[in-house]
Every structure is written in C-alpha cells, then in structure tokens.
XYZ file of C-alpha atoms in Angstrom:
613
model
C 6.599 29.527 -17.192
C 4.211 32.457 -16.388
C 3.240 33.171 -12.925
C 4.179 31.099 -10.051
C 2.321 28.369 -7.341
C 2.040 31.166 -5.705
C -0.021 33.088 -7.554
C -2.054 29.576 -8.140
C -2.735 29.617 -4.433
C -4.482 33.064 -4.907
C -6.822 31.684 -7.368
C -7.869 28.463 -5.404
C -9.227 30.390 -2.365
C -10.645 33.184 -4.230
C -8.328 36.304 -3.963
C -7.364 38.157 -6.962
C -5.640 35.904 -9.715
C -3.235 39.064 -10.631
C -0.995 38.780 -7.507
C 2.833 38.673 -8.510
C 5.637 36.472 -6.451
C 5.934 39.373 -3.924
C 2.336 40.044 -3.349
C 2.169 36.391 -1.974
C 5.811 35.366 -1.209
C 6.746 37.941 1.886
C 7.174 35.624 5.148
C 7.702 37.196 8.385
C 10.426 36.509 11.177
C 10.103 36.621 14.705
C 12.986 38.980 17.142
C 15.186 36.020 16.163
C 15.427 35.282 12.984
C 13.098 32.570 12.331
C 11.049 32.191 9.615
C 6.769 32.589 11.097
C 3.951 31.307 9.389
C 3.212 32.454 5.500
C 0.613 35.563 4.807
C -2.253 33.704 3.574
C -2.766 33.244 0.347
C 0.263 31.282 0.201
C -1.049 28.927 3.080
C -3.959 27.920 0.289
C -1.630 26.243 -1.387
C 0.393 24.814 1.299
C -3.054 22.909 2.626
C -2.714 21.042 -0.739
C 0.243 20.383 -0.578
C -0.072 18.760 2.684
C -3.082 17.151 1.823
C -0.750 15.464 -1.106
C 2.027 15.134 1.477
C -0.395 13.238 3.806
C -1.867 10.989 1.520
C 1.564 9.817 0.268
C 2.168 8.616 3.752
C -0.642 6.254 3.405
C 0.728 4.456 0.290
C 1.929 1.295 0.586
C 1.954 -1.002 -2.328
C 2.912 -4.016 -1.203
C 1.950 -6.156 -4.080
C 3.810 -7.622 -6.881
C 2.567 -5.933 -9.973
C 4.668 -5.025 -12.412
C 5.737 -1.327 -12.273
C 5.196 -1.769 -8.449
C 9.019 -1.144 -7.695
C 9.210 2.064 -10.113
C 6.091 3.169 -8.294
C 7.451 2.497 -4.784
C 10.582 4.913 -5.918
C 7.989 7.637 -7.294
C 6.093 7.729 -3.950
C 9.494 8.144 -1.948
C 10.906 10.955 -4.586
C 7.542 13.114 -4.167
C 7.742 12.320 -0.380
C 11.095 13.847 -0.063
C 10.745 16.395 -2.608
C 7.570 17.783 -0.558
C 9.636 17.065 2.911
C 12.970 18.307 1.667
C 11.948 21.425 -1.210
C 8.506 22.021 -2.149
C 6.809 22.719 1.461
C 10.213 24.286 3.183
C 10.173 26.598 0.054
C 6.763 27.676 0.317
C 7.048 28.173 4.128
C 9.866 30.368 3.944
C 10.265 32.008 0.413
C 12.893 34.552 1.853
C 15.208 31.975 3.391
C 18.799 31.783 1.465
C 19.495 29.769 -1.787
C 20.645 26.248 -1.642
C 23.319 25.570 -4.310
C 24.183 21.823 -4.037
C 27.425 20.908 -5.752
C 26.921 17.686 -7.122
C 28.824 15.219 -9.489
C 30.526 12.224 -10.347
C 33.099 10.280 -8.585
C 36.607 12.613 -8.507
C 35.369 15.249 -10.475
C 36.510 17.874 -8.197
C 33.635 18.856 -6.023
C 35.306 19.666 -2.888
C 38.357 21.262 -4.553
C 35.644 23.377 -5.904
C 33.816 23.977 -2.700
C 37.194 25.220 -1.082
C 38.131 27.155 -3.694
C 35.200 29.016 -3.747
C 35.431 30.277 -0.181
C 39.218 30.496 -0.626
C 40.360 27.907 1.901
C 39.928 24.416 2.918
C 36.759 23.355 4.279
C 36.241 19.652 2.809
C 37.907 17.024 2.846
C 39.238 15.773 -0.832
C 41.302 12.943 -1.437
C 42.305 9.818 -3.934
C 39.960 7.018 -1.047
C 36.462 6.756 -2.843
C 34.001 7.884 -2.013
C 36.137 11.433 -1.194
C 32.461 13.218 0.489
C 31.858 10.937 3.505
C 29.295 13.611 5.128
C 27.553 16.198 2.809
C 28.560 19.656 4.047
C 26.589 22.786 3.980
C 28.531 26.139 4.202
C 26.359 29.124 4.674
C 27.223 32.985 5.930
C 27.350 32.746 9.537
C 24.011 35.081 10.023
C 22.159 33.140 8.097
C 22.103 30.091 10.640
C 18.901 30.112 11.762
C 18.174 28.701 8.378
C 19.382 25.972 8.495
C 19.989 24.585 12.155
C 16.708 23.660 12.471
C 14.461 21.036 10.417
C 13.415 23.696 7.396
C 15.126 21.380 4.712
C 16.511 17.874 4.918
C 14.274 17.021 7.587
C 15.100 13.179 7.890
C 19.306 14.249 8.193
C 20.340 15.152 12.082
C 22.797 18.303 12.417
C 26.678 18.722 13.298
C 27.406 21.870 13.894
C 31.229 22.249 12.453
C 33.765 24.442 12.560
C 36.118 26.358 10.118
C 39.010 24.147 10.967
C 36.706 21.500 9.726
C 36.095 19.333 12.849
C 32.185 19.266 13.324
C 32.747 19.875 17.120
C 35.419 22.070 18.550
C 38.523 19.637 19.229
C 36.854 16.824 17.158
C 37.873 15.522 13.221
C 35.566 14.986 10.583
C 33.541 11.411 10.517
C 35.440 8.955 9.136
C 32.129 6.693 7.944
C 31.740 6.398 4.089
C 28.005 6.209 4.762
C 25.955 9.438 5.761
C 23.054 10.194 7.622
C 24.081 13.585 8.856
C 24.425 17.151 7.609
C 27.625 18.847 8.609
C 26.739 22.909 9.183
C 29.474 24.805 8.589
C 29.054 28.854 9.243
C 31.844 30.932 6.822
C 32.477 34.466 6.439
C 33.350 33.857 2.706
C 30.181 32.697 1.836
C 27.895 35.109 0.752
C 24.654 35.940 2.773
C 21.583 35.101 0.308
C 23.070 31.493 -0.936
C 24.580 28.318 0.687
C 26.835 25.665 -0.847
C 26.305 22.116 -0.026
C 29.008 19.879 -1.206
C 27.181 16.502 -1.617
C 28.258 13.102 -2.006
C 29.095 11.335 -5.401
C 26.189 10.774 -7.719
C 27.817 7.235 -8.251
C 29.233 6.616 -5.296
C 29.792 2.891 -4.969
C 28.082 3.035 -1.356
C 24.432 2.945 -2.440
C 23.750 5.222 0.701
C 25.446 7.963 -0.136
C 24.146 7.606 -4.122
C 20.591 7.763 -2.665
C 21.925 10.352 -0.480
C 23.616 12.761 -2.984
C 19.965 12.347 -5.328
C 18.102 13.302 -2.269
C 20.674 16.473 -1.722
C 20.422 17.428 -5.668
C 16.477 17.037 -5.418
C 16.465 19.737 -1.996
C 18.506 22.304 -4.286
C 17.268 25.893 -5.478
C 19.797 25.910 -7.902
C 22.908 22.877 -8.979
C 26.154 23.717 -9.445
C 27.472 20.736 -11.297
C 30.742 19.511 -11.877
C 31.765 17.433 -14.165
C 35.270 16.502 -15.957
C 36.572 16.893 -19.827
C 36.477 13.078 -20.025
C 33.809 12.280 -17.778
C 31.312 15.097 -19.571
C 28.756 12.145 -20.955
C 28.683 9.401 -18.407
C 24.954 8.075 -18.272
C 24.573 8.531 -14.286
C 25.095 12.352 -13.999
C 23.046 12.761 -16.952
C 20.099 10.870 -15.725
C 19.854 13.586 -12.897
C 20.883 16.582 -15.358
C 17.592 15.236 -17.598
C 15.568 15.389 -14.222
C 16.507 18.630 -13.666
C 15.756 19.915 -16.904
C 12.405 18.193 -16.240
C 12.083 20.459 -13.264
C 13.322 23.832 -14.611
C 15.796 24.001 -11.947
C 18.591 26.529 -12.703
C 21.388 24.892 -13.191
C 25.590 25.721 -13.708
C 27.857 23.501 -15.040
C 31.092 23.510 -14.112
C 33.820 21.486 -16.716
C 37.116 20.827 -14.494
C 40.384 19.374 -15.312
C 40.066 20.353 -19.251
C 43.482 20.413 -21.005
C 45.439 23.090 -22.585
C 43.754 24.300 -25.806
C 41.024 21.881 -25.789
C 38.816 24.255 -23.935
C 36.678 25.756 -26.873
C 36.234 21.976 -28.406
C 35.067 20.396 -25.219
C 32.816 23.521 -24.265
C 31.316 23.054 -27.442
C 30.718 19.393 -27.664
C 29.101 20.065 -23.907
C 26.980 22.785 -24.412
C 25.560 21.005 -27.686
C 24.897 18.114 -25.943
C 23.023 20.664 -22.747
C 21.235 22.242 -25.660
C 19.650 19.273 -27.023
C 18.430 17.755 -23.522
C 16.901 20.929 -22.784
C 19.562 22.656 -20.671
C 19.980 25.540 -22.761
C 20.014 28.360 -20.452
C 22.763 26.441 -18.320
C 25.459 28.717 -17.212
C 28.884 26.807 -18.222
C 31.971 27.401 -16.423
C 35.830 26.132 -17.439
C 38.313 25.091 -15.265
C 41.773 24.351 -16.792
C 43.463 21.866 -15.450
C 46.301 22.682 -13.228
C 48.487 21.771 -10.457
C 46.545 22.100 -7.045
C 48.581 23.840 -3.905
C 50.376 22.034 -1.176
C 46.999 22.525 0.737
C 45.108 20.973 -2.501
C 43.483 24.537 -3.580
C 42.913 25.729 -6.597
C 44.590 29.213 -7.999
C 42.746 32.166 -6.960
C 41.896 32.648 -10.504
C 40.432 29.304 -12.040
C 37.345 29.933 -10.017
C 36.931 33.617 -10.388
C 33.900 33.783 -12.521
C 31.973 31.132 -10.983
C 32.582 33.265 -7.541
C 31.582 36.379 -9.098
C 28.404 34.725 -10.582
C 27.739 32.762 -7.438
C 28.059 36.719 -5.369
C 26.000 38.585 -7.824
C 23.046 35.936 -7.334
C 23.527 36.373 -3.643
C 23.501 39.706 -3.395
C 20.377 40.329 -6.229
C 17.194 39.919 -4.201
C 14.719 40.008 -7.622
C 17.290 37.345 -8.975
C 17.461 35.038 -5.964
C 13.867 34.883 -5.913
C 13.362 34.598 -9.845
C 15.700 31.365 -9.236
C 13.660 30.412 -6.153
C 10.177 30.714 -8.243
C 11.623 29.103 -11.117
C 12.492 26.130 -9.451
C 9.442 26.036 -7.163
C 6.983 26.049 -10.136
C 9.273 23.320 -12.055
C 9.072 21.028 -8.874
C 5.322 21.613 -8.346
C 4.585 20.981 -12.318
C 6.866 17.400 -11.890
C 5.549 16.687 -8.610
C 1.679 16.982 -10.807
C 2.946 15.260 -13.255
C 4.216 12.089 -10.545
C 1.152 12.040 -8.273
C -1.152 10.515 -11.166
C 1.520 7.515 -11.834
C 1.150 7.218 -7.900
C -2.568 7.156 -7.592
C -2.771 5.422 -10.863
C -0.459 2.235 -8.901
C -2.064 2.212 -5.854
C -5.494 1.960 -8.220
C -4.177 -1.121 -9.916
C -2.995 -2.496 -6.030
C -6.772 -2.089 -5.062
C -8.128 -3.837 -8.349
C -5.016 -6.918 -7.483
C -6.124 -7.401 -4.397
C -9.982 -7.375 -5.533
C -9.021 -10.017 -8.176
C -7.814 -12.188 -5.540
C -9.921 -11.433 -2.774
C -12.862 -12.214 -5.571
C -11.039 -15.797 -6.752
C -11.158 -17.188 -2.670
C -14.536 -15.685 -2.298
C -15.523 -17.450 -5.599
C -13.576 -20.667 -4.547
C -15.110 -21.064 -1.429
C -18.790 -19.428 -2.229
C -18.813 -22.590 -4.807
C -18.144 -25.171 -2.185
C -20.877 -24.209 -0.348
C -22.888 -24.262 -3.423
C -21.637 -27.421 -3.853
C -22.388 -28.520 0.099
C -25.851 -27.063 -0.205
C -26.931 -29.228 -3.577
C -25.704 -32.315 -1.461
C -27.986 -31.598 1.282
C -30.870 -30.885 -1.170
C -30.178 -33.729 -3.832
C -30.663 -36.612 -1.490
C -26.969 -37.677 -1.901
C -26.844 -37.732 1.875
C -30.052 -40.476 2.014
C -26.968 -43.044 0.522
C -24.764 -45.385 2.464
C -25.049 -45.197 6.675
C -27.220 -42.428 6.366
C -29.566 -44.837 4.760
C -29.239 -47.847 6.362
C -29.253 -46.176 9.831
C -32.442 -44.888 8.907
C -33.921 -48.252 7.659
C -32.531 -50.005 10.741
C -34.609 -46.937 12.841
C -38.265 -46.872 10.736
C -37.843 -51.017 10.636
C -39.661 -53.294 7.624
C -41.464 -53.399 5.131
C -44.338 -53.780 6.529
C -43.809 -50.747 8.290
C -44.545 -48.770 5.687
C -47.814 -50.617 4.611
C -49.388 -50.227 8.129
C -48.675 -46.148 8.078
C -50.051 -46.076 4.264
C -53.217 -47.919 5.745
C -53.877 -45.841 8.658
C -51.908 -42.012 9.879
C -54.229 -42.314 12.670
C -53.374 -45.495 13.665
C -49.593 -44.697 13.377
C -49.923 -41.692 15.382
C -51.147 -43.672 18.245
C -48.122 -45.933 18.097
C -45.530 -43.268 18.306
C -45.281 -43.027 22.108
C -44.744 -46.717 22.539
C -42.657 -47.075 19.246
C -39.899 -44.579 20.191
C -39.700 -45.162 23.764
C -38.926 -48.492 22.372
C -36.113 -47.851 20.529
C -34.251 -44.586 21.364
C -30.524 -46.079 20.218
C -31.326 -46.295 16.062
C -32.346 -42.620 16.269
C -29.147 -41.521 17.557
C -27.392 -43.837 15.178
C -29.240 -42.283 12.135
C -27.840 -38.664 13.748
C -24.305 -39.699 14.003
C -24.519 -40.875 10.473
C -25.772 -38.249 9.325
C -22.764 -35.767 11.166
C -20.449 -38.129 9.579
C -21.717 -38.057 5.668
C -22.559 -33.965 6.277
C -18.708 -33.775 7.950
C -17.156 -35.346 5.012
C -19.347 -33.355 2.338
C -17.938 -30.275 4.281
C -14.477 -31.204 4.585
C -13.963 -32.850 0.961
C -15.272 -29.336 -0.744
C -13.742 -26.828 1.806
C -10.212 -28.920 0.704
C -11.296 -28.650 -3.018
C -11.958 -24.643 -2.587
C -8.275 -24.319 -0.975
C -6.896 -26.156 -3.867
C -8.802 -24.257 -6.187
C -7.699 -20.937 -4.725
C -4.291 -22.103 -4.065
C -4.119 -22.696 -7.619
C -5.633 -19.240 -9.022
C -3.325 -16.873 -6.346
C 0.105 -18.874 -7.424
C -0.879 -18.232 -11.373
C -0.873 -14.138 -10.167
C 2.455 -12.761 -9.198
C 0.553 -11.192 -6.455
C -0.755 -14.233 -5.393
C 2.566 -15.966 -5.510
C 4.185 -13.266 -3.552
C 1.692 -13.292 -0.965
C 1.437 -17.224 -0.672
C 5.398 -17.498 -0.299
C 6.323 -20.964 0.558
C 3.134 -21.598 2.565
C 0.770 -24.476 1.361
C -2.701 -23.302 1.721
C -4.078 -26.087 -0.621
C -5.996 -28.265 1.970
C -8.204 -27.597 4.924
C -6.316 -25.427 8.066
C -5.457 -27.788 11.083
C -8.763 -28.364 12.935
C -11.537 -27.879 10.211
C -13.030 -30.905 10.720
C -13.430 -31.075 14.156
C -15.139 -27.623 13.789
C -17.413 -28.634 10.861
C -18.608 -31.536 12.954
C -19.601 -29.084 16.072
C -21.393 -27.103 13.619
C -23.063 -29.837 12.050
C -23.713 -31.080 16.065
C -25.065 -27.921 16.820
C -27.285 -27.651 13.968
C -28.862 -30.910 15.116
C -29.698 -29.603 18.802
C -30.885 -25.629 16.803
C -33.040 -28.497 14.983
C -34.340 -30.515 18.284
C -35.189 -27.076 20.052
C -36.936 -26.496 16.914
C -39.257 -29.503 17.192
C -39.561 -28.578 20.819
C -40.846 -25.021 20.135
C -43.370 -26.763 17.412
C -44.403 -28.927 19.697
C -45.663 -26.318 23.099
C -49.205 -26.515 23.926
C -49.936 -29.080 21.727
C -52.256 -32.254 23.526
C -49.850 -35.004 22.816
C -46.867 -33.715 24.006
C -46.365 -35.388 27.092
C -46.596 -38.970 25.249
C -43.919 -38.328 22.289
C -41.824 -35.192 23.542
C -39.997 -37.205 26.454
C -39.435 -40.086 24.686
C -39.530 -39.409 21.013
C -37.652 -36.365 20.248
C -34.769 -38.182 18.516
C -36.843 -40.260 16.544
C -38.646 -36.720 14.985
C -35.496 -34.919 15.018
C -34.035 -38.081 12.845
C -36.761 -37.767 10.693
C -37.127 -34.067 10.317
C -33.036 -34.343 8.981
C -33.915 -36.627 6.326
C -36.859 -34.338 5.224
C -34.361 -31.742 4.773
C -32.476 -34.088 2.670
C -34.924 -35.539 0.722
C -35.161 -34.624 -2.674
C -33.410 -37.118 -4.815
C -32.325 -35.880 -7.885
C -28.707 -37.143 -7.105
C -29.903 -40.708 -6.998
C -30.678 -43.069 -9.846
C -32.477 -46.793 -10.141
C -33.290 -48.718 -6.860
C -31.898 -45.711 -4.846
C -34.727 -43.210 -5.633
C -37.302 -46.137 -4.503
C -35.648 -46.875 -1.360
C -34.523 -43.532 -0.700
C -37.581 -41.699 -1.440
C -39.901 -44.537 0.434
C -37.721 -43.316 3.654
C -38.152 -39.908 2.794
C -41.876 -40.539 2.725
C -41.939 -42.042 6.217
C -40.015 -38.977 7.769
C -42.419 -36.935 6.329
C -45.670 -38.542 7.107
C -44.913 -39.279 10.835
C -43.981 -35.835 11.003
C -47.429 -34.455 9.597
C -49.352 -37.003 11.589
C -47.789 -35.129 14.750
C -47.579 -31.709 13.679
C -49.210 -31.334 10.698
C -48.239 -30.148 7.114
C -48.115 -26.660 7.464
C -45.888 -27.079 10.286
C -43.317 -29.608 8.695
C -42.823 -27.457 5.942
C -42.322 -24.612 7.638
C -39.550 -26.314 10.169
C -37.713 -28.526 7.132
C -37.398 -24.249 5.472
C -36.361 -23.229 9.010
C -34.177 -26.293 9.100
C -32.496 -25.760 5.831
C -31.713 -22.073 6.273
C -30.017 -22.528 9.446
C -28.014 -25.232 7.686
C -27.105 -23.396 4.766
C -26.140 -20.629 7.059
C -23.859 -22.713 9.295
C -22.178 -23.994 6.072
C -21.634 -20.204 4.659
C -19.942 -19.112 7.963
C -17.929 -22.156 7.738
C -16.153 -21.663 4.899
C -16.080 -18.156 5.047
C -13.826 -18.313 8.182
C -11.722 -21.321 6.456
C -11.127 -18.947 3.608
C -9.840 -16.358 5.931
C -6.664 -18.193 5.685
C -6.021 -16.512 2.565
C -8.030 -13.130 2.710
C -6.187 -12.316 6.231
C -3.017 -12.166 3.497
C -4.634 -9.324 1.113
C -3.180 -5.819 2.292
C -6.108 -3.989 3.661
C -7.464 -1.636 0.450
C -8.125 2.394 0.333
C -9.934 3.134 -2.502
C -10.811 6.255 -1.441
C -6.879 7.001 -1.116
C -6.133 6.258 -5.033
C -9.607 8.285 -5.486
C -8.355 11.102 -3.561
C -4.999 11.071 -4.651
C -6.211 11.244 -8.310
C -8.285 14.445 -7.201
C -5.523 16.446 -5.583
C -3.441 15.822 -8.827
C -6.179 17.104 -11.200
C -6.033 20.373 -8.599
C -2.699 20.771 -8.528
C -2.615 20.191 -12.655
C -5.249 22.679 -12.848
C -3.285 25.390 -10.453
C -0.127 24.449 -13.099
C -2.279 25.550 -15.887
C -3.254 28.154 -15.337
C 0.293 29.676 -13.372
C-alpha cells in the first residue's frame, strides 16, 4: 500500500498531500519520557478517528434482526481496535513495537517467550490453559510505554518482576481467567520491541479466547506459533486470515517438528500461507527436542528468530515501515467494518419504525373506528335511545314542536325544571355506550398489535412473555372520565353560547342538562349505521335535539357548538389511545438516525483517505 493514514491526514486539512511517514509521524516527549501530543497534521486524522470512536459508543442494537449478533461483535472489534491499536498508534508513532506471541493450546508459546530472552519468565506447564495472565516483557527503559493506559486500555497493570512474581515477594496469579496485564521490565529484551505472551487462541475459558483475540488485534507485528501437527487447525487460521486482511506483519514460528520432516512440513505450511495471502510471512523452524531441567529451549533452536526479532529492534526505518504497514492495514479494515456497522444500526432504525408504525396503525384505526360510531348514529341505539325517548316524552311531543318553535320555546323553562332526572339518565347512557365503544376497539387495537409485533422477531423479542393483547389495568375507568369530562367541556360550552342572551335566566338554571342531552345526540346523529324502524325513530329524536336547540340558540350557533363538540371528542379519543398504545411504544429502543447517517459519512471519509494513501 502506498503512503500511509498519515499522509491521508495531510490531505483532509489541507497541507501538502506529498508528506512521507516522518514528515507527519515525529511525536514529542516531555523530561520524562512520555509520549506529548502529535504535530498536527497527524491530529487531523486522529479527530476522525475519534469522531468514529465516539459514535461507536452510541451503538446499541438491541433488536433481534438477523445479523444483529455478528453486528454486535463488529461494533466491539472496531471499538477495541480504535481503543487498543489504531488511536494509541497514531498518538505515539515512536513508542516500541508490540510483538504478541499468540497460538494454539500447547504449542509452545511461553517456552518460546523464555527462550527468547534466555531464561524463564512464564509460566509453562501440561494444566490448560498454560497462560493464566498475558505477560508483556519490554527493555526496562522503555517503561513509560507501557505502564500507563497507551494500549490495552480496559486491562489494569501488575508490575512484575524477573523472578516472575508480579510484586516483589508475591507468585504469579493462579486464576485461569484474565483481566490484567503482567509488566515485566528485562534487560534481554531489546529496546524498540516488546513481547507479549498471550493466552491460547482456543483456550477452553472463553475469557481468555476473547482475551488472547483482543491481545493479537493490539499487535504491531504477530509472532505465531504453531506445531507440525497442529499447522491447519481452523481456529488459529481464522485469526491468521484476519491478519492477512489487515496487512499486519506477521512470523510464523513451526515448533516441535520431527527429525527430517522439516523441509516437507515447511513446505506444506508456507503453501498453505501463500495461498491465504500470507506470503511475505517470515517462517521460522523449531526442531523438536528435549527441553532443560528449567523447561528452556537450547540456546540454538531460537537463534534466528532472536536475531530477526534484534535487527527489527534496533532498525528505526524498519520498525516504523512495520508500524505504518500495520496502521494503514487496520485503518483500511476498520473502513471496510464501519459501513456493516452503520449499515445494522440503519436496519435497527427501519425495525423499530416498522413496529412503532404497526401500533400507531393499530390504534390510529380504533379511533377511526370510535369516531364513525359517534358519527353513524350507532350510539342513538339501545339506552342511549330509550333514555332519550323517556326525556323528550310522546308522540305527541313531537307534533306540538312541528306545529309551533315558538310555542315550544316558551315551554322550555317549565318543561325542564320539570324533569331534570331523564336528562341525566340520557348522559349516563350515553358515558356507558361511548365507554364500551372505547374500550371494545382500544382491546381490538392491542390484539391487533399484539398480533403484528409477535409475527417480527423483533417484536417477539421485545414482547417476551408479556400479554399486551387487551386493554392495560384501568382503561376503562379512564375512558369514562374522559368521556365525563367531555360532557362538562360540552355544558360550559352551552354556557358560553348562552351569555348575554335574554332568556337565560329562565332555561340556564334549570335546563342545562336537558340542552346538554340534546346537544350529545346532535353530535351523534347521523344515521347511516342504522337500518328500517331505527332510522325513523332515531332520526325523529335527532330532529328534536336539534330543533329545541335552534329555537334557543339558533342555527348558526348549533352548528357551530355540535363542530366544537365533535372536535373536542375526537380529540379526547386520539389522546386516549395514544397513551394506551404507549404500552408497547415505551418498549421500542429510542432511534438515532442521524447516528447510522453519520456513521455512514465518516466511513465514506475514511474510505476516501484509504484511497487515495
């Protein structure tokens, strides 16, 4: 790959796009040691970095989709690989190479680490898994590197010592399962690189698997170590295929091969490296052979490894052509990742739309359905009706206010201070039918959404065991103090109409019911819903409400309070059964759009920067 990030970073803010690595790459210390802030073309690409870094934190997806798991892994990988590689790297270009030695179960790792810096250091042994605690060895001025929370941020230190206790007097942790980073300063160990001897890649504690993945993904460069008849297990490859994905530089290290097998083995291995695009992989041999009482390996078996190990160390243009190859291989896989990301959190927005839209549909119908029944004159059946018929009285009601309005008008004082009790009666009939209209469609638009979430695996997840198919405890007793308080909004109404107006000290005291009664049954007059003697009977009452209504207030102003009337209604309904379908919404994970938006941005930067490195 031409160029590096680095040289990406001077493009995005405008410098010169012919900067090499050590134009951009210098980083300062401080009296002490420690790395200081990068010059500042580097920091352009930092800030996206961090931006990426950031926005990672705010990915959740908590919903079932399929592909959700994978994605879930993806956002964790390119957290740590930004936390544990990528933004260390780029802070401090100069700091030491990492070498993780890494491999499966027994294939020699820490035999390997010891022999390397000529004594024993790590603990190897037949108990699995032999690495309990990762240990890093670096050259004992090179601390400062290290100590702090530059790489492996989320492991805590133990500062060790060379007889291998990790405090003076102490023994090595016994625990299988590690969360710490043992720091072990070593003469032997050349300044410029640092060997970390991580756990088994298939360690049968899952902890220290996800652990040794996390160690291998932190690494400038792997030294891997695998065994003559272990060479093509599926596990270590899986990681050797990542790394070849990432460019990383990587050294593989055959152990325990047998007497004059060595050129068929290395052959059979480095086909198989050149075909999964490891070709450049430096191979070392180790013949097997009997370890020392102290379990070391001769001197000699890891001779050229050492030498090639020293030379890197001590080449400054090679340590950072390793460093920039691995950098720009990280950054091209992390670009390639953050799409998948964005792409899954897209798909979590769109899920929870879907469902969020099938409640809202569910419930928006009910009210539909509520509102026709109000309009339809279904509500002008049963008690409603008779109520009413028991409050306007005969037949021959209706004949005398056909005759003469006038005539009726004049009657109205007398007539409802006569009888105040069918009024109320027609009002708590009509509470009761409106209640159970209400109730009966809120419980069909929880079945209905019950039903569409539990045929989504999203829905299903989010539903659990939980029954949401019928009304929430206490629905009904707050439909019928809506429907109660609509009735007084509708009273205060008629009072408001009614100010100033001649004849409202002979109705307003005593006949407020009685218009209130028949303003509701103006609202629900139109009988579409009702068929033979119903739209007769029905309709005749409808008739009445309206015309003693008029004949006190006139047309203009009936109209205008039965629209009034009606919109508050339909209003109070909406509001209803919006909170009831809360019960399900307050489920959906809140959505960021603009995250999977944003996400998707940053990736076609960084893709761009990529491109043209």
């Amino acid at each position: 790959m031409r160029g590096s990030v680095l040289q990406w970073a001077a493009r995005r803010d405008g410098s010169e796009p012919t900067l090499n690595w050590h134009d951009v790459a210098v980083t300062s210390h401080d009296e002490h040691g420690r790395p200081a802030q990068p010059v500042p073309h580097a920091m352009a690409a930092v800030t996206l970095l961090e931006e990426i870094r950031s926005g990672l934190d705010d990915v959740a997806l908590p919903l079932a989709l399929p592909g959700a798991d994978q994605a879930r892994r993806e956002t964790s990988a390119a957290r740590a690989q930004l936390d544990d590689y990528i933004l260390p790297r780029y802070r401090s270009l100069d700091a030491p190479l990492l070498a993780v030695v890494g491999g499966s179960t027994g294939a020699g790792k820490s035999t390997l680490v010891n022999g390397l810096v000529g004594h024993p250091v790590t603990r190897a042994g037949a108990i699995r898994p032999t690495t309990r605690q990762p240990i890093l060895l670096h050259n004992p001025a090179e601390r400062t590197w290290f100590e702090g929370q530059r790489v492996l941020p989320g492991l805590s230190r133990i500062r060790g010592t060379l007889a291998g206790s990790p405090v003076p007097g102490g023994a090595m942790p016994e625990t299988r399962e590690a969360s710490s980073l043992v720091l072990l300063a070593d003469p032997a160990v050349p300044a410029g690189i640092a060997l970390l001897d991580a756990p088994d890649v298939d360690s049968i504690s899952d902890q220290n698997r996800l652990l040794a993945g996390q160690l291998l993904a932190a690494a400038d460069l792997w030294v891997f170590v695998t065994t003559a008849n272990r060479y093509a297990d599926a596990v270590p490859w899986k990681l050797l295929l990542d790394a070849a994905a990432r460019d990383i530089t990587v050294a593989v290290v055959l152990d325990r091969v047998p007497p004059g097998a060595e050129a068929e083995v290395s052959q059979d291995l480095r086909g198989l490296l050149d075909r999964e695009g490891l070709a450049g992989s430096r191979l070392f041999i180790i013949a097997e052979t009997v370890l020392d009482p102290h379990g070391m390996l001769p001197a000699a078996a890891v001779t050229e490894l050492r030498n090639w190990l020293g030379s890197l160390a001590a080449d400054a243009a090679g340590r950072a052509d390793v460093a920039r190859r691995t950098l720009n291989g990280t950054v091209r896989a992390l670009a390639l990742r953050i799409p998948d990301i964005a792409g899954a959190v897209r798909e979590q927005d769109l899920a929870a739309s879907r469902l969020e839209a099938d409640a809202v549909a569910a419930y928006g119908d009910a009210v539909t359905r509520i509102l026709e029944a109000t309009r339809d004159g279904a509500l002008l059946r049963g008690e409603v009706l008779a109520r009413w018929q028991d409050f306007v009285g005969t037949g021959e009601f209706f004949r005398a206010l056909e005759q003469n309005v006038g005539r009726f008008r004049d009657r109205l004082g007398a007539f409802f201070r006569g009888e105040p009790a069918p009024a109320v009666r027609v009002e708590a009939a009509i509470e009761t039918g409106l209640q159970a209209v209400i109730v009966d469609e809120a419980a069909n638009a929880a079945e209905d959404t019950d039903q569409r979430w539990r045929s989504d695996p999203a829905g299903r997840q989010l539903l659990g065991p939980d029954d949401l198919s019928g009304t929430a405890p206490g629905f009904a007793e707050r439909a019928a103090a809506e429907i109660r308080a609509w009735q007084e909004a509708l009273m205060e109404l008629i009072r408001t109409e009614g100010q100033g107006r001649r004849t409202q000290a002979r109705w307003l005291s005593f006949g407020i019911n009685g218009l209130g009664a028949a303003l509701m049954i103006v609202v629900f007059s139109m009988t579409a819903g009702l068929t033979g003697l119903e739209i007769g009977v029905a309709g005749g009452t409808a008739v009445v409400g309206q015309r003693l209504l008029e004949a006190v207030f006139g047309e203009d102003a009936v109209r205008r309070m039965a629209d009034k009337a009606r919109e508050d209604l339909a209003a109070r309904c909406k509001n209803l059964l919006a909170d009831e379908q809360q019960k399900f919404l307050q489920r959906l994970p809140e959505g960021n759009p603009a995250l999977a938006q944003r996400l998707a941005a940053q990736a076609g930067e960084l893709a761009r920067l990529v491109e043209s490195a």
